[in-house]
Amino acid sequence: MKIKKILCICLAFIILSFPVNLFAKEEIQVILEQPAKLSAKAGEDLYYYIDVNLPENYETIYKSFVVTVLTDKNLSVEDISLRGAQREKGKIDLKTSSVKNNTQYLTTLSVNDLGYLKGVKNLKVGIKTRVKSNVSNVENFKNSIIVTSVNNDGKENTDQKNFQSQTKVEDGSIKVETIYTDSDFVVGTTNPMAKIDISTKEKIGQGFSDKDGNFKINIPRQGENTSINILATWNENKVEKKANAKALVVVREKSLDKDLLLSEENEKNKKDPQDVNMKKNKNLGDLENLQILVNAGKNLNPQDASRENFAKIKALVATGEYLLVKTDKNPEEINKISNDLLETIKFFRKPYMNGVSKNEFKGYAPMTRAQAAAVFALLSNKTMPSGDYSDFKDVSQEMWYADAVAYVEKNGIMAGYKDSTFKPNKKLTRAEFAQIVMNFKKLNQISDKTFSDVKEDHWAYNAINSVAKWGFMSGRSDKKFAPDQGIKREEVASVINRMEGRRPDRAFIDKFSENPFKDVKKSNWAYYEILEATGK
């Protein structure tokens, strides 16, 4: 059975229409057209259209397909229509049903016999919705689409497409990826070298776009339906230009998981709900594990992944999502995709730090310059470099860190001292680490004063302000950076995780990681940061 599935969250604010092709040319294409509304009020009607485009000779490829739309909890479905084909019971069906205790609506187009389409390649489903009476003004609706197709040769395949919200503005544009309640970053694109300010009722983040216009700015996690403003400013011919975008924080889509499955099973079997709960609890552990793995796969940030590996994790996540909503669950399928996801996630969670011994990490210990050289050489080169020779008189080629020191010097990540020494065992200060991060990330110099204890004539003034503005490092207090204090190994792990976009997935670590370090307790603030950095 060949399965084509899309699970997407469609954000309908400040958008006139949102036609996005979801599949390649020879595959079924599904497009969601959204209403031209900035906001909506209770009782207002909104019209959605689902365009289904079939490929040439689709009768020779597919046996049947189903398009299912789960509308937002704030919308009721008042009417549905089908253009392009006549409904035939059991052959071409279009229906709406309520789920999740009548709080949401499913609209389903089922084409069980493609012969009844009579060669038609374009179908259009109209869904008339109404904003529920108990809803105040809203700016955002979340609608999920699942497309399932069965082909004629029995092969299986899964594809996924995620939408991004986009706001057009007068001077330029900002594209912002969906911001979730568990997001630690705002990610998007705008004009190159623009200053980015992120705020709710107060400023929550600040940074800069790079030379290609890409930005990724750390923010504190926000609650559902929080309205976030993203303002970009830049100079063009000595004239200040601005672009502004607005995003609404949403919860990662969970509506098509356990609650919906339980509702469907109750309806299907018409048995006592307690009996159904007992039946599902036998497999609940497997489903919970799969849900954790799917979420962990979504949260991966494989910045340097090959195209093949990136596609692999996306496909596995999509397959896992399909199994979570599939009516007839096969334990072997669940076990297989869970194992595949686990191995792939472990592949992407490659360690860049090690313990000082097999069972000790010593997160409270100061970071040395040799240790920092090894970490950043590994991050930059992807493997530990070899064959590089250092000219520092205090770095013997026999030492474990010699190749790493030579590499970071050659690549401008770290430098030595005027007396031709590197001082590998010297404790690293916070100012020195800020300079290393700036060199590694090639950050632009920022001269805006941030901390009262870092004067303009301080040698690391620009580096400290830059890493603070980018959200990689913060002060010991609101106004003091403490540049001359040492930086601990656990602090290094936390900073690099933020710098590399490796947000520890707590649920995944709790379930699938093994902590070998007897000195890293779960009560430690850096527990998850350390296990992420070491790939445990």
Coordinates of C-alpha atoms in Angstrom, one line a residue, residues 55-529:
P55 CA -1.2 13.4 -12.2
E56 CA -1.5 12.1 -15.7
N57 CA -2.6 8.5 -16.0
Y58 CA -3.5 8.4 -12.3
E59 CA -5.7 5.3 -12.8
T60 CA -2.5 3.3 -13.5
I61 CA -0.8 4.6 -10.4
Y62 CA -3.5 4.8 -7.7
K63 CA -6.2 2.5 -6.5
S64 CA -7.9 5.0 -4.1
F65 CA -7.1 8.1 -2.0
V66 CA -8.6 10.0 1.0
V67 CA -8.2 13.7 1.9
T68 CA -9.0 14.5 5.5
V69 CA -9.2 18.1 6.9
L70 CA -9.3 18.7 10.7
T71 CA -10.5 22.3 11.2
D72 CA -9.5 24.6 14.0
K73 CA -11.2 24.1 17.4
N74 CA -12.6 27.7 17.0
L75 CA -14.5 26.8 13.8
S76 CA -17.6 24.8 13.2
V77 CA -18.3 23.3 9.7
E78 CA -21.6 24.6 8.3
D79 CA -21.5 23.2 4.8
I80 CA -19.3 21.3 2.4
S81 CA -19.3 20.9 -1.4
L82 CA -17.5 19.1 -4.1
R83 CA -16.7 20.3 -7.6
G84 CA -15.3 18.2 -10.5
A85 CA -17.1 15.0 -9.8
Q86 CA -20.5 13.6 -8.7
R87 CA -20.8 11.9 -5.3
E88 CA -21.5 8.2 -5.5
K89 CA -22.0 6.4 -2.2
G90 CA -19.2 4.0 -1.5
K91 CA -17.3 5.3 -4.6
I92 CA -16.9 9.0 -4.1
D93 CA -17.9 10.2 -0.6
L94 CA -17.7 13.6 1.1
K95 CA -18.8 13.9 4.7
T96 CA -18.2 15.8 7.9
S97 CA -18.1 14.4 11.4
S98 CA -17.3 15.8 14.8
V99 CA -14.5 14.5 16.9
K100 CA -12.8 15.1 20.3
N101 CA -16.1 15.4 22.2
N102 CA -17.7 17.5 19.5
T103 CA -15.0 20.2 19.8
Q104 CA -13.6 19.8 16.2
Y105 CA -14.7 18.7 12.8
L106 CA -13.3 16.3 10.3
T107 CA -14.1 16.7 6.6
T108 CA -13.3 13.7 4.5
L109 CA -13.2 13.2 0.8
S110 CA -12.9 9.5 0.0
V111 CA -12.4 8.3 -3.6
N112 CA -12.5 4.5 -3.4
D113 CA -12.9 3.9 -7.1
L114 CA -10.9 6.2 -9.4
G115 CA -13.0 4.9 -12.4
Y116 CA -15.9 7.0 -11.2
L117 CA -13.8 10.2 -11.7
K118 CA -14.1 9.5 -15.5
G119 CA -10.7 11.0 -16.2
V120 CA -11.2 14.2 -14.2
K121 CA -7.8 15.4 -12.8
N122 CA -9.0 18.4 -10.7
L123 CA -11.3 18.2 -7.7
K124 CA -12.2 21.1 -5.4
V125 CA -13.6 20.7 -1.9
G126 CA -15.4 23.7 -0.4
I127 CA -15.6 24.0 3.4
K128 CA -17.9 26.7 4.8
T129 CA -16.9 27.3 8.4
R130 CA -18.2 29.6 11.1
V131 CA -16.3 31.1 14.0
K132 CA -17.9 29.7 17.2
S133 CA -20.0 32.0 19.3
N134 CA -17.9 31.6 22.4
V135 CA -14.8 32.8 20.7
S136 CA -13.5 36.4 20.9
N137 CA -11.4 38.0 18.2
V138 CA -8.8 35.6 16.7
E139 CA -6.0 36.1 14.3
N140 CA -4.9 32.5 13.7
F141 CA -6.5 29.2 12.7
K142 CA -4.8 25.9 12.7
N143 CA -6.1 23.4 10.1
S144 CA -4.5 20.0 9.6
I145 CA -4.6 18.0 6.4
I146 CA -3.9 14.3 5.9
V147 CA -3.7 12.8 2.4
T148 CA -3.7 9.0 2.2
S149 CA -3.4 7.2 -1.2
V150 CA -3.2 3.5 -2.0
N151 CA -1.4 2.6 -5.2
N152 CA -1.4 -0.5 -7.3
D153 CA 2.0 -2.1 -6.6
G154 CA 1.8 -2.2 -2.8
K155 CA 4.8 0.0 -2.1
E156 CA 4.8 2.5 0.8
N157 CA 6.1 6.1 0.8
T158 CA 5.5 9.1 3.0
D159 CA 6.0 12.8 2.3
Q160 CA 5.6 15.8 4.6
K161 CA 5.4 19.5 3.9
N162 CA 5.5 22.2 6.6
F163 CA 4.2 25.7 6.0
Q164 CA 5.8 28.9 7.0
S165 CA 4.0 32.1 7.8
Q166 CA 5.0 35.2 5.7
T167 CA 4.1 38.8 6.1
K168 CA 4.7 41.3 3.3
V169 CA 5.7 44.8 4.3
E170 CA 6.4 48.1 2.7
D171 CA 10.2 48.3 2.8
G172 CA 11.1 44.6 2.6
S173 CA 9.9 41.2 3.8
I174 CA 10.3 38.8 6.7
K175 CA 9.6 35.1 6.5
V176 CA 9.2 33.5 9.9
E177 CA 9.0 29.8 10.6
T178 CA 6.2 28.7 12.9
I179 CA 6.8 29.5 16.5
Y180 CA 5.7 26.8 18.9
T181 CA 5.2 26.8 22.7
D182 CA 8.4 24.8 23.0
S183 CA 10.5 26.9 20.6
D184 CA 13.7 28.4 22.0
F185 CA 14.4 30.3 18.8
V186 CA 12.7 32.5 16.2
V187 CA 14.0 31.5 12.8
G188 CA 13.5 33.3 9.5
T189 CA 14.9 35.4 6.7
T190 CA 14.8 39.1 5.9
N191 CA 17.2 41.6 4.4
P192 CA 20.9 40.9 4.9
M193 CA 22.7 42.4 7.9
A194 CA 19.4 43.6 9.5
K195 CA 18.9 44.2 13.2
I196 CA 16.1 42.0 14.5
D197 CA 14.0 43.0 17.5
I198 CA 11.5 40.5 18.9
S199 CA 8.9 41.5 21.4
T200 CA 5.6 40.7 23.0
K201 CA 4.5 43.4 25.4
E202 CA 8.2 43.7 26.1
K203 CA 11.4 42.9 24.3
I204 CA 12.2 39.2 24.5
G205 CA 15.0 38.8 21.9
Q206 CA 17.4 40.7 19.7
G207 CA 20.0 39.8 17.1
F208 CA 21.1 40.3 13.5
S209 CA 20.5 38.5 10.1
D210 CA 23.6 37.3 8.4
K211 CA 24.9 38.2 4.9
D212 CA 22.2 36.0 3.3
G213 CA 19.4 37.4 5.4
N214 CA 19.0 34.4 7.7
F215 CA 18.5 34.8 11.4
K216 CA 18.0 32.5 14.4
I217 CA 17.4 34.4 17.6
N218 CA 17.0 32.9 21.1
I219 CA 13.8 33.7 23.0
P220 CA 12.2 32.5 26.2
R221 CA 9.4 30.0 25.6
Q222 CA 6.0 31.6 25.1
G223 CA 2.5 30.5 25.9
E224 CA -0.1 29.4 23.3
N225 CA -1.7 32.3 21.3
T226 CA 1.0 34.8 22.5
S227 CA 1.4 37.4 19.8
I228 CA 5.0 38.0 18.8
N229 CA 6.3 41.0 16.8
I230 CA 9.4 40.7 14.7
L231 CA 10.9 44.0 13.6
A232 CA 13.8 44.2 11.1
T233 CA 15.7 47.4 10.5
W234 CA 18.6 48.1 8.2
N235 CA 20.2 51.0 6.3
E236 CA 19.8 51.4 2.5
N237 CA 21.6 54.3 0.9
K238 CA 21.8 55.9 4.4
V239 CA 18.1 55.6 4.8
E240 CA 16.7 53.4 7.6
K241 CA 14.3 50.8 6.3
K242 CA 12.0 48.6 8.3
A243 CA 10.1 45.3 7.9
N244 CA 7.6 44.0 10.4
A245 CA 6.0 40.6 10.9
K246 CA 3.6 39.2 13.4
A247 CA 3.4 35.6 14.5
L248 CA 1.1 33.7 16.9
V249 CA 2.6 31.0 19.1
V250 CA 0.9 27.7 18.6
V251 CA 1.1 24.2 20.2
R252 CA 2.7 21.5 18.1
E253 CA -0.1 19.6 16.4
K254 CA -1.4 17.0 18.7
S255 CA -5.0 16.9 17.6
L256 CA -4.6 13.8 15.4
D257 CA -3.0 11.6 18.1
K258 CA -4.2 9.7 21.1
D259 CA -7.4 11.7 21.9
L260 CA -8.6 11.4 18.3
L261 CA -7.6 7.8 18.0
L262 CA -9.4 6.9 21.2
S263 CA -12.5 8.7 20.0
E264 CA -12.5 6.9 16.7
E265 CA -12.0 3.5 18.4
N266 CA -14.9 4.1 20.8
E267 CA -17.1 5.1 17.8
K268 CA -16.0 2.1 15.8
N269 CA -16.4 -0.6 18.4
K270 CA -19.4 1.0 20.3
K271 CA -18.0 -0.7 23.5
D272 CA -17.8 0.5 27.0
P273 CA -15.2 3.3 27.0
Q274 CA -13.5 1.6 30.0
D275 CA -13.0 -1.6 27.9
V276 CA -11.5 0.4 25.1
N277 CA -9.1 2.3 27.4
M278 CA -7.9 -1.0 28.9
K279 CA -7.4 -2.4 25.4
K280 CA -5.4 0.7 24.3
N281 CA -3.3 0.7 27.5
K282 CA -1.6 -2.5 26.4
N283 CA 0.0 -0.7 23.5
L284 CA 0.1 2.8 25.0
G285 CA 3.8 2.4 25.9
D286 CA 4.7 1.7 22.2
L287 CA 2.6 4.7 21.0
E288 CA 4.0 7.0 23.7
N289 CA 7.6 6.0 22.7
L290 CA 6.8 6.6 19.0
Q291 CA 5.3 10.0 19.8
I292 CA 8.4 11.0 21.8
L293 CA 10.6 9.9 18.9
V294 CA 8.5 11.7 16.3
N295 CA 8.7 14.9 18.4
A296 CA 12.5 14.5 18.9
G297 CA 12.9 14.1 15.1
K298 CA 10.9 17.3 14.5
N299 CA 13.1 19.2 17.0
L300 CA 16.3 18.2 15.4
N301 CA 18.3 21.0 13.8
P302 CA 20.7 19.2 11.4
Q303 CA 22.4 22.3 10.2
D304 CA 25.2 20.4 8.3
A305 CA 23.3 17.3 7.3
S306 CA 23.6 16.1 3.8
R307 CA 20.5 16.4 1.6
E308 CA 20.0 12.6 1.8
N309 CA 20.2 12.5 5.6
F310 CA 18.0 15.5 6.0
A311 CA 15.4 13.9 3.7
K312 CA 15.7 10.6 5.7
I313 CA 14.8 12.2 9.0
K314 CA 11.9 14.1 7.5
A315 CA 10.6 10.9 5.9
L316 CA 10.9 8.9 9.1
V317 CA 9.1 11.6 11.1
A318 CA 6.3 11.7 8.5
T319 CA 6.0 7.9 8.6
G320 CA 5.9 8.0 12.4
E321 CA 3.1 10.6 12.3
Y322 CA 1.1 8.4 9.9
L323 CA 1.4 5.4 12.2
L324 CA 0.2 7.5 15.1
V325 CA -3.1 8.3 13.2
K326 CA -3.4 5.0 11.4
T327 CA -6.6 3.1 12.3
D328 CA -5.2 -0.4 12.0
K329 CA -2.0 -0.4 14.0
N330 CA 0.7 -3.0 13.3
P331 CA 3.1 -3.5 16.3
E332 CA 5.8 -4.6 13.9
E333 CA 5.5 -1.4 11.9
I334 CA 5.6 0.7 15.1
N335 CA 8.7 -1.1 16.4
K336 CA 10.5 -0.8 13.1
I337 CA 9.9 2.9 12.6
S338 CA 10.7 3.5 16.3
N339 CA 14.0 1.8 16.0
D340 CA 14.8 3.6 12.7
L341 CA 13.9 6.9 14.3
L342 CA 16.0 6.2 17.3
E343 CA 19.1 5.3 15.3
T344 CA 18.8 8.3 13.1
I345 CA 18.3 10.7 16.0
K346 CA 21.4 9.2 17.6
F347 CA 23.3 9.8 14.4
F348 CA 22.4 13.5 14.4
R349 CA 23.1 13.9 18.1
K350 CA 26.8 13.5 17.7
P351 CA 28.8 14.4 20.8
Y352 CA 31.2 17.3 20.7
M353 CA 32.2 17.0 24.4
N354 CA 33.4 14.1 26.4
G355 CA 33.7 13.4 30.1
V356 CA 37.0 13.8 31.9
S357 CA 36.8 10.0 32.5
K358 CA 34.3 7.2 31.6
N359 CA 32.0 8.1 34.5
E360 CA 32.8 11.7 35.4
F361 CA 32.0 14.9 33.4
K362 CA 33.0 17.5 36.0
G363 CA 30.7 20.1 34.8
Y364 CA 31.7 22.4 37.7
A365 CA 35.3 22.3 36.6
P366 CA 36.8 25.2 34.7
M367 CA 37.2 24.8 30.9
T368 CA 40.8 24.8 29.8
R369 CA 42.2 26.2 26.5
A370 CA 43.2 22.8 25.3
Q371 CA 39.7 21.4 25.9
A372 CA 38.2 24.4 24.1
A373 CA 40.5 23.8 21.1
A374 CA 39.4 20.2 20.9
V375 CA 35.7 21.1 21.1
F376 CA 35.8 23.8 18.4
A377 CA 38.1 21.8 16.1
L378 CA 35.6 18.9 16.2
L379 CA 32.6 21.3 15.6
S380 CA 34.4 22.9 12.7
N381 CA 36.0 19.9 11.1
K382 CA 33.2 17.4 12.0
T383 CA 35.9 14.9 13.0
M384 CA 39.0 15.4 15.1
P385 CA 41.7 16.8 12.8
S386 CA 45.0 15.0 12.3
G387 CA 48.3 15.9 10.6
D388 CA 48.2 19.6 11.7
Y389 CA 51.4 20.8 13.4
S390 CA 51.6 23.7 15.8
D391 CA 54.4 26.2 16.2
F392 CA 53.6 27.0 19.8
K393 CA 56.6 26.2 21.9
D394 CA 54.5 24.8 24.8
V395 CA 52.5 22.4 22.6
S396 CA 54.3 19.1 22.0
Q397 CA 53.1 17.1 19.0
E398 CA 52.7 14.1 21.3
M399 CA 50.0 15.8 23.4
W400 CA 46.4 14.7 22.8
Y401 CA 45.4 18.3 22.0
A402 CA 48.2 19.1 19.5
D403 CA 46.3 18.6 16.3
A404 CA 43.3 20.5 17.6
V405 CA 45.4 23.5 18.7
A406 CA 47.1 23.7 15.3
Y407 CA 43.7 23.4 13.6
V408 CA 42.0 26.2 15.6
E409 CA 45.0 28.5 15.1
K410 CA 45.1 27.9 11.4
N411 CA 41.4 28.5 11.0
G412 CA 41.4 31.7 13.1
I413 CA 39.2 30.3 15.9
M414 CA 41.8 30.6 18.7
A415 CA 45.1 32.4 18.9
G416 CA 48.2 32.1 21.1
Y417 CA 50.1 34.6 23.2
K418 CA 52.9 37.1 22.2
D419 CA 55.5 34.8 23.7
S420 CA 54.7 32.1 21.1
T421 CA 52.9 30.0 23.8
F422 CA 49.3 28.6 23.7
K423 CA 49.0 27.9 27.5
P424 CA 46.9 24.8 26.9
N425 CA 46.2 24.1 30.6
K426 CA 45.2 27.7 31.4
K427 CA 41.7 28.2 32.6
L428 CA 39.5 29.9 30.0
T429 CA 37.8 33.1 31.0
R430 CA 34.3 34.2 29.9
A431 CA 35.8 37.0 27.8
E432 CA 38.1 34.5 26.0
F433 CA 35.3 32.2 25.4
A434 CA 33.1 35.0 24.0
Q435 CA 36.0 35.8 21.5
I436 CA 36.2 32.1 20.5
V437 CA 32.5 32.0 19.8
M438 CA 32.6 35.2 17.8
N439 CA 35.5 33.9 15.7
F440 CA 33.9 30.5 15.2
K441 CA 30.5 31.9 14.1
K442 CA 32.1 34.8 12.3
L443 CA 29.8 37.3 14.0
N444 CA 29.7 40.9 13.1
Q445 CA 31.2 43.3 15.6
I446 CA 28.7 45.1 17.7
S447 CA 29.7 48.2 19.6
D448 CA 26.5 48.8 21.5
K449 CA 27.4 48.9 25.2
T450 CA 25.6 46.0 27.1
F451 CA 27.4 45.5 30.4
S452 CA 28.6 48.0 33.0
D453 CA 31.7 45.9 33.8
V454 CA 32.9 45.8 30.1
K455 CA 34.4 49.1 29.1
E456 CA 34.9 50.2 25.6
D457 CA 38.6 49.7 25.8
H458 CA 38.3 46.1 26.9
W459 CA 40.0 43.8 24.4
A460 CA 36.9 41.6 24.1
Y461 CA 34.4 44.4 24.1
N462 CA 33.0 43.7 20.6
A463 CA 33.0 39.9 21.1
I464 CA 31.1 40.1 24.5
N465 CA 28.5 42.5 23.1
S466 CA 28.1 40.3 19.9
V467 CA 27.5 37.0 21.7
A468 CA 25.1 38.7 24.1
K469 CA 23.1 40.3 21.3
W470 CA 22.9 36.9 19.5
G471 CA 21.6 35.3 22.6
F472 CA 24.6 32.8 22.9
M473 CA 25.8 34.1 26.2
S474 CA 24.3 36.2 29.0
G475 CA 25.7 38.1 31.9
R476 CA 26.2 36.9 35.5
S477 CA 23.5 39.5 36.2
D478 CA 21.5 41.9 34.2
K479 CA 24.3 44.5 34.0
K480 CA 27.5 42.5 34.6
F481 CA 29.2 40.0 32.4
A482 CA 32.1 39.1 34.6
P483 CA 34.6 38.9 31.7
D484 CA 37.6 37.8 33.8
Q485 CA 35.8 35.0 35.7
G486 CA 36.4 31.4 34.5
I487 CA 33.8 29.5 32.5
K488 CA 32.8 26.1 33.6
R489 CA 32.5 23.0 31.4
E490 CA 28.7 22.8 32.0
E491 CA 28.4 26.4 30.9
V492 CA 30.3 25.7 27.8
A493 CA 27.9 22.9 27.0
S494 CA 24.9 25.2 27.4
V495 CA 26.3 28.0 25.3
I496 CA 27.3 25.7 22.4
N497 CA 23.9 23.9 22.4
R498 CA 22.3 27.3 21.9
M499 CA 24.9 28.3 19.4
E500 CA 24.4 25.2 17.3
G501 CA 20.6 25.0 17.7
R502 CA 20.8 21.8 19.7
R503 CA 17.9 22.3 22.2
P504 CA 17.9 19.2 24.5
D505 CA 14.7 17.2 24.1
R506 CA 13.9 16.4 27.7
A507 CA 11.3 13.7 26.9
F508 CA 13.7 11.9 24.5
I509 CA 16.6 12.1 27.0
D510 CA 14.5 10.9 29.9
K511 CA 13.3 7.9 27.8
F512 CA 16.2 6.9 25.7
S513 CA 19.4 8.3 27.1
E514 CA 21.8 6.6 29.5
N515 CA 23.7 8.9 31.9
P516 CA 27.1 7.4 32.5
F517 CA 28.3 10.3 34.7
K518 CA 27.9 9.7 38.4
D519 CA 28.6 13.4 39.1
V520 CA 25.8 14.6 36.8
K521 CA 22.6 14.4 38.8
K522 CA 19.1 15.2 37.3
S523 CA 18.8 18.0 39.9
N524 CA 21.8 19.8 38.2
W525 CA 20.6 22.8 36.1
A526 CA 22.8 21.6 33.3
Y527 CA 21.8 17.9 33.4
Y528 CA 20.1 17.9 30.0
E529 CA 22.7 20.3 28.4

